Amino acid sequence: MTCQPSESDFSATITRIAVAQISQSVGYSAAQTSALDALASVAARYLGAVARYAAASANSSGRTQSNIFDIVIALEELGSVQGFLGAPNSSSQCLISSSILKEIGRFLFYSDEVPFAQPIPRQNRPAESRKIGNEMGLKHVPGWLPDMPVVDGMGIEKEGNEERNIGGGFVGEERNQSRMAKMGNGRGKGFQLPEKRGKVRFRMAMGGGNWGFGMERRNGVLSRGGIGKRILCESWSDGDGNEEEGNKKRVIKRSR
Amino acid sequence: MNATSQQQGQGQQQHPNIEGRHDDDAALSEFLASLMDYTPTIPDELVEHYLAKSGFQCPDVRLVRLVAVATQKFIADVATDALQQCKARQSAVIKDKREKQQKDKRLILTMEDLSRALHEVNIKIVLISDNIQKSSFQDDPIVMMK
């Protein structure tokens, strides 16, 4: 088994591809490997330097989030070695007169677009799925904390394909899976099985399509589960108010 | 008459400032909007990765694009410098026309040209061992100029 490439290899490879594309757009048709690696390393460090200067500038102004002023200051600091046409940004004037932005505008205007060669799989970003406030309405929990992981009555976290106890796993993965589990619940209602459960009705017709993450929807009923678990499935009646006769309570067990 | 015209003059002096600011703000917003039209070669995900690694926090996508475009411009400038070095070296060697045209088609980015181009931006390429080369970016260019 080959060892898995580390995260830094992934970003370094992507940087190398991007830098190769840029040098191709400038006019090069080939490059030495060492030269390409060096230029990619320079690009990565430049990005890091811009970020560090911008973050430092924001922090010195008492902010945690950087804005466009911080970026312009950072770019000017990094560009001051080579020099740039025109005057640097003065705080009294509007930013549009900043020469850095003018140079970038000129670059945008005159250069053709060269989009990146291959699509990159986007990581699930927990920041996007994080909701403000707690869904369970726990008032003692401050709102800026991330959501509680979704846990069903048996103390096992609902998972994508396999079970796992709460003790293991990384926080990022838990958030991912809790997000998936929430989506799996459909309405995300109630994390614990209520005492009195309604009868579960199923229709075997194949109405509705497949959801992206491998779940089937049968007339409004979402079924999802791990191994050997009982699932609360809620069915709601069809639009015309018809409901199947012959109710049955169904226990879904999957075995491997 | 003089006093009123003076007052009017002053009033008009103040207004262009405010209107000028509105125009500047609009121009800046237009500039940022034009950023979103352009797809930089460096993908957004990669830029966000490096930004997050260094402590840059910003929910605005346009600023991420701005950094990506600025980096692309920087690398393009370095590559252009290296290209010019390469072409200058080729034109210095006088050979018959056919050979020169053949060479022009294959412009290769070499370590030599690159190190000369990077020297302009105060970046040193240091040979550590026979196999490994490392580039060092001077973090504080102002200090290095002294």
PDB file of C-alpha atoms in Angstrom, chain A residues 46-47 50-51 71 75, chain B residues 35 42 47 51 56 62-72:
ATOM      1  CA  TYR A  46       3.789  35.142  -1.203  1.00  0.00           C
ATOM      2  CA  LEU A  47       0.226  34.109  -0.409  1.00  0.00           C
ATOM      3  CA  VAL A  50       0.049  38.680   2.130  1.00  0.00           C
ATOM      4  CA  ALA A  51      -2.190  36.884   4.595  1.00  0.00           C
ATOM      5  CA  ILE A  71      -5.041  43.802   1.875  1.00  0.00           C
ATOM      6  CA  LEU A  75       0.293  44.363  -0.996  1.00  0.00           C
TER       7      LEU A  75
ATOM      8  CA  LEU B  35     -12.865  40.928  -9.949  1.00  0.00           C
ATOM      9  CA  ILE B  42      -4.966  30.194  -8.806  1.00  0.00           C
ATOM     10  CA  VAL B  47      -5.968  30.714  -1.843  1.00  0.00           C
ATOM     11  CA  LEU B  51      -4.952  32.480   3.844  1.00  0.00           C
ATOM     12  CA  PHE B  56      -6.358  35.754   7.471  1.00  0.00           C
ATOM     13  CA  ARG B  62     -14.074  39.343  -3.499  1.00  0.00           C
ATOM     14  CA  LEU B  63     -11.127  39.918  -1.230  1.00  0.00           C
ATOM     15  CA  VAL B  64     -10.031  36.316  -1.707  1.00  0.00           C
ATOM     16  CA  ARG B  65     -10.195  36.923  -5.428  1.00  0.00           C
ATOM     17  CA  LEU B  66      -8.210  40.121  -5.009  1.00  0.00           C
ATOM     18  CA  VAL B  67      -5.423  38.267  -3.244  1.00  0.00           C
ATOM     19  CA  ALA B  68      -5.518  35.531  -5.895  1.00  0.00           C
ATOM     20  CA  VAL B  69      -5.249  38.070  -8.703  1.00  0.00           C
ATOM     21  CA  ALA B  70      -2.473  39.949  -6.926  1.00  0.00           C
ATOM     22  CA  THR B  71      -0.490  36.727  -6.507  1.00  0.00           C
ATOM     23  CA  GLN B  72      -1.106  35.818 -10.130  1.00  0.00           C
TER      24      GLN B  72
END
